[in-house]
mmCIF file of C-alpha atoms in Angstrom:
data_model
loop_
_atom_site.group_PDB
_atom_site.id
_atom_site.type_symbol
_atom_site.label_atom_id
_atom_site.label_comp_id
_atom_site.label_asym_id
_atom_site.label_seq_id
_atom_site.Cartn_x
_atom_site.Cartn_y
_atom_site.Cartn_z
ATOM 1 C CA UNK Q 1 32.210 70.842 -27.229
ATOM 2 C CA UNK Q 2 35.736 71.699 -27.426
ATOM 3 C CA UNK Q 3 38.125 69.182 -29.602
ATOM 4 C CA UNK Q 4 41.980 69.319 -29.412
ATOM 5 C CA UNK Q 5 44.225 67.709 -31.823
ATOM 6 C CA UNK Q 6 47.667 66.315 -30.787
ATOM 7 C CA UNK Q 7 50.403 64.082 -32.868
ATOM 8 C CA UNK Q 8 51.046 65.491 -35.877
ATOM 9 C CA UNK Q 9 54.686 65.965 -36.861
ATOM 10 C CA UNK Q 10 57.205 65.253 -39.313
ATOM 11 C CA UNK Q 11 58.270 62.042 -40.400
ATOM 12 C CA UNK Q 12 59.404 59.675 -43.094
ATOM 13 C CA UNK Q 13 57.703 57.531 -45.814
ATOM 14 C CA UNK Q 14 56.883 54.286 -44.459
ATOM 15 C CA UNK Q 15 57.227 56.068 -40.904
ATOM 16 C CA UNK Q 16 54.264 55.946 -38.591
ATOM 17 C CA UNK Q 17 51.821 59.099 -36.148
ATOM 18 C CA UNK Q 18 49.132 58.788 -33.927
ATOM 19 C CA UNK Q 19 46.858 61.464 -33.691
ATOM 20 C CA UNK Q 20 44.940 62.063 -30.690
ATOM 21 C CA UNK Q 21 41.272 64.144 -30.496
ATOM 22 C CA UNK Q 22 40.373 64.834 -26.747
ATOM 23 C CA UNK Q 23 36.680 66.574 -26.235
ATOM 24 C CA UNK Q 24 35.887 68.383 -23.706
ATOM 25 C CA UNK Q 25 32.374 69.661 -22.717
ATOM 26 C CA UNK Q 26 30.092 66.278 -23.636
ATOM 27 C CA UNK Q 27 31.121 62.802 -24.621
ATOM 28 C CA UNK Q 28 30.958 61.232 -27.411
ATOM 29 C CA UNK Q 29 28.936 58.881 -27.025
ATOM 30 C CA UNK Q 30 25.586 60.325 -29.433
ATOM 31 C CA UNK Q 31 28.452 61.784 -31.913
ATOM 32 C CA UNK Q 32 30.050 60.921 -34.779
ATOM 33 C CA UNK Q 33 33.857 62.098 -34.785
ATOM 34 C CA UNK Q 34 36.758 61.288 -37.427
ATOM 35 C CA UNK Q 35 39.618 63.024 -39.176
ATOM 36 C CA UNK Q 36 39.632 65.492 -42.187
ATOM 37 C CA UNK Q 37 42.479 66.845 -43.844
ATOM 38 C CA UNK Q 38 43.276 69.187 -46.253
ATOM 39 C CA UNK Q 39 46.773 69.767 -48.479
ATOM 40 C CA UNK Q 40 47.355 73.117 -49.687
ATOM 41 C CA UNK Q 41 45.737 73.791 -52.893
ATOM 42 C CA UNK Q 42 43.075 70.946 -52.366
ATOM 43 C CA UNK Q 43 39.622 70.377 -50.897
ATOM 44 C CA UNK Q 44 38.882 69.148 -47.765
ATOM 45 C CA UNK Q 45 38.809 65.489 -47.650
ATOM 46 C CA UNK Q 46 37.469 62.727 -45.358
ATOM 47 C CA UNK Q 47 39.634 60.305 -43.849
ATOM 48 C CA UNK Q 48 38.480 58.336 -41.231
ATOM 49 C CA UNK Q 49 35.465 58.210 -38.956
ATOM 50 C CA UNK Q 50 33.493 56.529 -36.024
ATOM 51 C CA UNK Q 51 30.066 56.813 -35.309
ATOM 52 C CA UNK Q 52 30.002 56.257 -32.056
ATOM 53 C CA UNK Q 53 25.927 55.096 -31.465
ATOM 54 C CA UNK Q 54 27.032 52.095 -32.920
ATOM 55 C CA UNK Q 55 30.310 52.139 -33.570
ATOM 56 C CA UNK Q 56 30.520 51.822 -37.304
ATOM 57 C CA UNK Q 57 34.092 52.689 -38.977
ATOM 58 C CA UNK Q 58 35.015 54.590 -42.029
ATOM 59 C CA UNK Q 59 38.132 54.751 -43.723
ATOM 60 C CA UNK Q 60 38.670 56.669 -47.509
ATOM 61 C CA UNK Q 61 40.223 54.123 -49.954
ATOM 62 C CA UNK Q 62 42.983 56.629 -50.199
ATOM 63 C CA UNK Q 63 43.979 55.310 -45.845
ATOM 64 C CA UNK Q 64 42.370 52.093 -46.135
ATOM 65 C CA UNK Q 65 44.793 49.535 -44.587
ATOM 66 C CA UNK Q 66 47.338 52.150 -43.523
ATOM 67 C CA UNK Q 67 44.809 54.054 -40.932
ATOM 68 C CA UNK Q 68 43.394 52.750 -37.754
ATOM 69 C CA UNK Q 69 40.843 54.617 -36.055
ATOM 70 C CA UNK Q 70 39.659 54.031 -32.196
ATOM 71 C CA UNK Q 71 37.671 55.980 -29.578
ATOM 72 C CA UNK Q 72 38.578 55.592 -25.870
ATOM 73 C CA UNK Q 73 35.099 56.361 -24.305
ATOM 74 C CA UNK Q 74 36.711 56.884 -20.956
ATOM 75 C CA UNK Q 75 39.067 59.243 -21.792
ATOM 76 C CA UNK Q 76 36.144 61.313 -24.593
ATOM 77 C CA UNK Q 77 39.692 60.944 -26.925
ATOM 78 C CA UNK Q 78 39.137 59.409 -30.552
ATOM 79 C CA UNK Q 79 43.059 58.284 -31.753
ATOM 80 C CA UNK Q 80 44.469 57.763 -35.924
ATOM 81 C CA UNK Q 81 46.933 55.361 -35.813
ATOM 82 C CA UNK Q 82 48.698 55.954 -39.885
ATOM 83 C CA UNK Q 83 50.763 53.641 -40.563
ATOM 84 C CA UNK Q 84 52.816 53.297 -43.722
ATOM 85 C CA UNK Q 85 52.879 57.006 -44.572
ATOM 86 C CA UNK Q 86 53.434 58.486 -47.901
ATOM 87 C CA UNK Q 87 54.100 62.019 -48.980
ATOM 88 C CA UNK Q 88 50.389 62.799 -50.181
ATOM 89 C CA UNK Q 89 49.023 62.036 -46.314
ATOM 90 C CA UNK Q 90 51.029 65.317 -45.711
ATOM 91 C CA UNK Q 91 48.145 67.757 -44.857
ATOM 92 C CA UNK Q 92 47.108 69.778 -42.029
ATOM 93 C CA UNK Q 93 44.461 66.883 -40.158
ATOM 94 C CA UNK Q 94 41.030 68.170 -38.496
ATOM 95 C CA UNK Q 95 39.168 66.708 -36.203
ATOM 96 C CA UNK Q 96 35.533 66.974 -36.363
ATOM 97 C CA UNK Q 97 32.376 66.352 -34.314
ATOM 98 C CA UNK Q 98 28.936 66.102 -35.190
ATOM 99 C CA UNK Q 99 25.658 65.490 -33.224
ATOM 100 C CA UNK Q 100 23.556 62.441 -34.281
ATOM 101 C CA UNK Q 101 25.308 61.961 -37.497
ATOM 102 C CA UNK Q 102 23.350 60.138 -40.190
ATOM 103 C CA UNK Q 103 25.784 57.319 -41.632
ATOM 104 C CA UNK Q 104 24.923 59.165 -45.553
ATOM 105 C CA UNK Q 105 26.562 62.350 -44.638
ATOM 106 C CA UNK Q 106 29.751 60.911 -42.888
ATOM 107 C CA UNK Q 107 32.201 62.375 -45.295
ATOM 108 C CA UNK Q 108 30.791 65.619 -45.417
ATOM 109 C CA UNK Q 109 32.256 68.264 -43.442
ATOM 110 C CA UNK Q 110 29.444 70.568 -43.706
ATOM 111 C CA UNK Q 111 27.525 68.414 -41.386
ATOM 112 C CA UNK Q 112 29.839 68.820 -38.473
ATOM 113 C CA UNK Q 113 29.321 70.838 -35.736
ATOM 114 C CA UNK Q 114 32.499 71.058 -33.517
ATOM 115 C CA UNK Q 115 35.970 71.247 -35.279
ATOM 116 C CA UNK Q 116 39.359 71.071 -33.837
ATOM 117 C CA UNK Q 117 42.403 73.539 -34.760
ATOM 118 C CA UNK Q 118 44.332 71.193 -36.929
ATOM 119 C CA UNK Q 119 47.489 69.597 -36.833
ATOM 120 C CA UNK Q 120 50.119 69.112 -39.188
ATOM 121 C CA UNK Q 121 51.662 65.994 -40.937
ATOM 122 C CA UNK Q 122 54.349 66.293 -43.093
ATOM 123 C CA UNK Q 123 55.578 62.825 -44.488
ATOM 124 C CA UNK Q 124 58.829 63.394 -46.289
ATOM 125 C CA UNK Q 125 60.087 60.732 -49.348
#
């Protein structure tokens, strides 16, 4: 499974991206796929998710309200719509893929298998 990242950019506080995850190789349908991110000089942290069996969301208290996840299952793309941006979203956003994803280890990145190349989001104040 290939994953490729599209959206990121540069924008203001309060300003709005959509980020974009396209698979190729399987669908998504038995996977569990969301968005990691990581600032320089911090940890990885988990964002938002789907898990796509049955369709349960995630969202970190740190998005809640501001992020909108979504999976188009025709198009094997999973989209973050982040709204109301602030300067700590900026971070270089990963999308991530894992196989039969048990709903306990959602957050942790260890337990994906298929990562994308990143893209960055710089929110400016």
């Amino acid at each position: 499974v290939q994953l490729v990242e599209s959206g990121g950019g540069l924008v203001q506080a309060g300003g709005s991206l959509r980020l974009s995850c396209a698979a190729s190789g399987s669908t998504f349908d038995d996977y569990a796929v969301g968005w990691f991110r990581q600032a320089p000089g911090k940890e990885r942290e988990g964002v938002s998710f789907i898990n796509h069996p049955h369709s349960k969301l995630y969202y970190s208290d740190s998005v809640k309200g501001r992020f909108t996840i979504s999976s188009d299952n025709g198009k094997n793309t999973v989209y973050l719509q982040m709204n109301s941006l602030r300067p700590e979203d900026t971070a270089v956003y990963y999308c991530a893929a894992g196989w039969g994803m048990s709903d306990q280890y959602i957050y942790s990145a260890r337990h994906y298998d298929y990562w994308g190349q990143g893209t960055q989001v710089t929110v400016s104040s």
